[in-house]
């Protein structure tokens, strides 16, 4: 037997080491192993549209998430800060699993969805949110997500206005967005900043800028 090999088949590694030093079990994620700095770092380096966008920088999931939170507040200005935080974190699981396009998610089926839901639950528990987002809030976040996708599609990904309308629907009335993709470092910083503001506003973690939820 070659040196270093054990008898029998060893179990495959099912955890990922984060830059914070945490080891996240991908099959059974613990909220205690999730840090916002790891999420922000990862999302700022995950490209929307598999990177098939114009510009010097990819449009990151981190920047997308900040815009989605902003759209949620535009659609429902009186929404509670905790649900704005939920909007910011709506794609947080992608810091581990990446941003898979919808057709690929559908092809992977239920197992992928169950894996994604376990990770989303752990993230919500870690940051003080209900494990399951209420249906009405989830619908609102999805509306904002599709609105952001409309602007991304037409400005960055080469879709015509008509194509984007057919796939994502029209954006909310009165909301206009001009996208300028940020560098990974800028997107990471903005995501963390927004997290701290909303977390404090929701009563979870104190920071000086708590009053600023706009």
CSV table of N, CA, C and O in Angstrom, one decimal, residues 65-112:
chain,number,residue,atom,x,y,z
A,65,UNK,N,-27.1,42.5,-3.9
A,65,UNK,CA,-27.9,42.4,-2.6
A,65,UNK,C,-28.2,43.7,-2.0
A,65,UNK,O,-29.3,43.9,-1.5
A,66,UNK,N,-27.2,44.6,-2.1
A,66,UNK,CA,-27.4,46.0,-1.6
A,66,UNK,C,-28.5,46.7,-2.4
A,66,UNK,O,-29.4,47.4,-1.8
A,67,UNK,N,-28.5,46.5,-3.7
A,67,UNK,CA,-29.6,47.1,-4.5
A,67,UNK,C,-30.9,46.5,-4.2
A,67,UNK,O,-31.9,47.2,-4.2
A,68,UNK,N,-31.0,45.2,-4.1
A,68,UNK,CA,-32.3,44.5,-3.8
A,68,UNK,C,-32.9,45.1,-2.5
A,68,UNK,O,-34.1,45.4,-2.4
A,69,UNK,N,-32.0,45.3,-1.5
A,69,UNK,CA,-32.5,45.8,-0.2
A,69,UNK,C,-33.1,47.2,-0.4
A,69,UNK,O,-34.1,47.6,0.1
A,70,UNK,N,-32.4,48.0,-1.3
A,70,UNK,CA,-32.9,49.4,-1.6
A,70,UNK,C,-34.2,49.3,-2.3
A,70,UNK,O,-35.1,50.1,-2.0
A,71,UNK,N,-34.4,48.4,-3.2
A,71,UNK,CA,-35.7,48.3,-4.0
A,71,UNK,C,-36.8,47.9,-3.0
A,71,UNK,O,-37.9,48.4,-3.1
A,72,UNK,N,-36.5,47.0,-2.1
A,72,UNK,CA,-37.5,46.6,-1.1
A,72,UNK,C,-38.0,47.8,-0.4
A,72,UNK,O,-39.2,48.0,-0.2
A,73,UNK,N,-37.1,48.7,0.1
A,73,UNK,CA,-37.5,49.9,0.8
A,73,UNK,C,-38.3,50.8,-0.1
A,73,UNK,O,-39.1,51.6,0.4
A,74,UNK,N,-38.0,50.8,-1.4
A,74,UNK,CA,-38.7,51.7,-2.3
A,74,UNK,C,-40.1,51.2,-2.4
A,74,UNK,O,-41.1,52.1,-2.4
A,75,UNK,N,-40.3,49.9,-2.6
A,75,UNK,CA,-41.7,49.4,-2.8
A,75,UNK,C,-42.5,49.5,-1.5
A,75,UNK,O,-43.7,49.8,-1.5
A,76,UNK,N,-41.8,49.2,-0.4
A,76,UNK,CA,-42.6,49.3,0.9
A,76,UNK,C,-41.7,50.1,1.9
A,76,UNK,O,-41.0,49.6,2.7
A,77,UNK,N,-41.9,51.4,1.9
A,77,UNK,CA,-41.0,52.3,2.7
A,77,UNK,C,-41.1,52.1,4.2
A,77,UNK,O,-40.2,52.4,4.9
A,78,UNK,N,-42.2,51.6,4.7
A,78,UNK,CA,-42.4,51.4,6.1
A,78,UNK,C,-42.0,50.0,6.6
A,78,UNK,O,-42.3,49.6,7.8
A,79,UNK,N,-41.3,49.3,5.8
A,79,UNK,CA,-41.0,47.9,6.2
A,79,UNK,C,-40.0,47.9,7.3
A,79,UNK,O,-39.2,48.8,7.5
A,80,UNK,N,-40.1,46.9,8.2
A,80,UNK,CA,-39.3,46.8,9.4
A,80,UNK,C,-37.8,46.6,9.0
A,80,UNK,O,-37.5,45.9,8.0
A,81,UNK,N,-36.9,47.2,9.7
A,81,UNK,CA,-35.4,47.0,9.4
A,81,UNK,C,-35.0,45.6,9.4
A,81,UNK,O,-34.1,45.2,8.6
A,82,UNK,N,-35.6,44.7,10.2
A,82,UNK,CA,-35.2,43.3,10.1
A,82,UNK,C,-35.5,42.7,8.8
A,82,UNK,O,-34.8,41.8,8.3
A,83,UNK,N,-36.6,43.1,8.1
A,83,UNK,CA,-36.9,42.5,6.8
A,83,UNK,C,-36.0,43.2,5.7
A,83,UNK,O,-35.8,42.5,4.7
A,84,UNK,N,-35.6,44.4,6.0
A,84,UNK,CA,-34.6,44.9,5.1
A,84,UNK,C,-33.3,44.2,5.2
A,84,UNK,O,-32.6,43.9,4.2
A,85,UNK,N,-32.9,43.8,6.4
A,85,UNK,CA,-31.8,42.9,6.6
A,85,UNK,C,-31.9,41.6,5.9
A,85,UNK,O,-31.0,41.1,5.3
A,86,UNK,N,-33.1,41.0,6.0
A,86,UNK,CA,-33.4,39.8,5.3
A,86,UNK,C,-33.2,39.9,3.8
A,86,UNK,O,-32.7,39.0,3.1
A,87,UNK,N,-33.6,41.1,3.3
A,87,UNK,CA,-33.4,41.4,1.8
A,87,UNK,C,-31.9,41.4,1.5
A,87,UNK,O,-31.5,40.9,0.5
A,88,UNK,N,-31.1,42.1,2.4
A,88,UNK,CA,-29.7,42.2,2.1
A,88,UNK,C,-29.1,40.8,2.1
A,88,UNK,O,-28.2,40.5,1.3
A,89,UNK,N,-29.6,39.9,3.0
A,89,UNK,CA,-29.0,38.5,3.1
A,89,UNK,C,-29.7,37.5,2.2
A,89,UNK,O,-29.4,36.3,2.3
A,90,UNK,N,-30.6,38.0,1.3
A,90,UNK,CA,-31.4,37.0,0.6
A,90,UNK,C,-30.5,36.0,-0.3
A,90,UNK,O,-31.0,34.9,-0.6
A,91,UNK,N,-29.4,36.5,-0.7
A,91,UNK,CA,-28.5,35.6,-1.5
A,91,UNK,C,-27.2,35.2,-0.7
A,91,UNK,O,-26.2,34.8,-1.3
A,92,UNK,N,-27.2,35.4,0.6
A,92,UNK,CA,-26.0,35.1,1.4
A,92,UNK,C,-25.5,33.7,1.2
A,92,UNK,O,-24.2,33.5,1.3
A,93,UNK,N,-26.3,32.8,1.0
A,93,UNK,CA,-25.8,31.4,0.9
A,93,UNK,C,-24.9,31.2,-0.3
A,93,UNK,O,-24.1,30.3,-0.3
A,94,UNK,N,-24.9,32.1,-1.2
A,94,UNK,CA,-24.1,32.0,-2.4
A,94,UNK,C,-22.6,32.3,-2.1
A,94,UNK,O,-21.7,32.1,-3.0
A,95,UNK,N,-22.3,32.7,-0.9
A,95,UNK,CA,-20.9,32.9,-0.6
A,95,UNK,C,-20.2,31.5,-0.4
A,95,UNK,O,-19.0,31.4,-0.5
A,96,UNK,N,-21.1,30.5,-0.3
A,96,UNK,CA,-20.6,29.1,-0.3
A,96,UNK,C,-20.8,28.3,-1.6
A,96,UNK,O,-20.0,27.7,-2.1
A,97,UNK,N,-22.0,28.5,-2.1
A,97,UNK,CA,-22.4,27.7,-3.3
A,97,UNK,C,-22.3,28.4,-4.6
A,97,UNK,O,-22.6,27.8,-5.6
A,98,UNK,N,-22.0,29.7,-4.6
A,98,UNK,CA,-21.9,30.4,-5.8
A,98,UNK,C,-23.3,30.9,-6.3
A,98,UNK,O,-24.3,30.5,-5.8
A,99,UNK,N,-23.3,31.6,-7.4
A,99,UNK,CA,-24.5,32.1,-8.0
A,99,UNK,C,-24.8,31.3,-9.2
A,99,UNK,O,-24.4,31.6,-10.3
A,100,UNK,N,-25.6,30.2,-9.0
A,100,UNK,CA,-26.0,29.4,-10.1
A,100,UNK,C,-27.2,30.0,-10.8
A,100,UNK,O,-28.2,30.5,-10.2
A,101,UNK,N,-27.2,30.0,-12.1
A,101,UNK,CA,-28.3,30.6,-12.9
A,101,UNK,C,-29.5,29.7,-12.7
A,101,UNK,O,-29.4,28.5,-12.5
A,102,UNK,N,-30.7,30.3,-12.8
A,102,UNK,CA,-32.0,29.6,-12.5
A,102,UNK,C,-32.1,28.3,-13.3
A,102,UNK,O,-32.6,27.3,-12.7
A,103,UNK,N,-31.8,28.2,-14.6
A,103,UNK,CA,-32.0,26.9,-15.3
A,103,UNK,C,-31.2,25.8,-14.7
A,103,UNK,O,-31.6,24.7,-14.7
A,104,UNK,N,-30.0,26.1,-14.2
A,104,UNK,CA,-29.1,25.1,-13.6
A,104,UNK,C,-29.7,24.6,-12.3
A,104,UNK,O,-29.6,23.4,-12.0
A,105,UNK,N,-30.2,25.6,-11.5
A,105,UNK,CA,-30.8,25.2,-10.2
A,105,UNK,C,-32.0,24.2,-10.5
A,105,UNK,O,-32.1,23.3,-9.8
A,106,UNK,N,-32.8,24.5,-11.5
A,106,UNK,CA,-33.9,23.7,-11.8
A,106,UNK,C,-33.4,22.3,-12.2
A,106,UNK,O,-34.1,21.3,-11.9
A,107,UNK,N,-32.3,22.2,-12.9
A,107,UNK,CA,-31.8,20.9,-13.4
A,107,UNK,C,-31.3,20.1,-12.2
A,107,UNK,O,-31.4,18.9,-12.2
A,108,UNK,N,-30.8,20.7,-11.2
A,108,UNK,CA,-30.2,20.0,-10.1
A,108,UNK,C,-31.3,19.5,-9.2
A,108,UNK,O,-31.2,18.5,-8.5
A,109,UNK,N,-32.5,20.1,-9.2
A,109,UNK,CA,-33.7,19.6,-8.5
A,109,UNK,C,-33.7,19.8,-7.0
A,109,UNK,O,-33.1,20.6,-6.4
A,110,UNK,N,-34.4,18.9,-6.3
A,110,UNK,CA,-34.8,19.0,-4.9
A,110,UNK,C,-33.6,19.0,-4.0
A,110,UNK,O,-33.5,19.8,-3.0
A,111,UNK,N,-32.6,18.1,-4.3
A,111,UNK,CA,-31.5,18.0,-3.4
A,111,UNK,C,-30.7,19.3,-3.2
A,111,UNK,O,-30.3,19.7,-2.1
A,112,UNK,N,-30.6,20.1,-4.3
A,112,UNK,CA,-29.9,21.4,-4.3
A,112,UNK,C,-30.7,22.3,-3.5
A,112,UNK,O,-30.2,23.1,-2.6
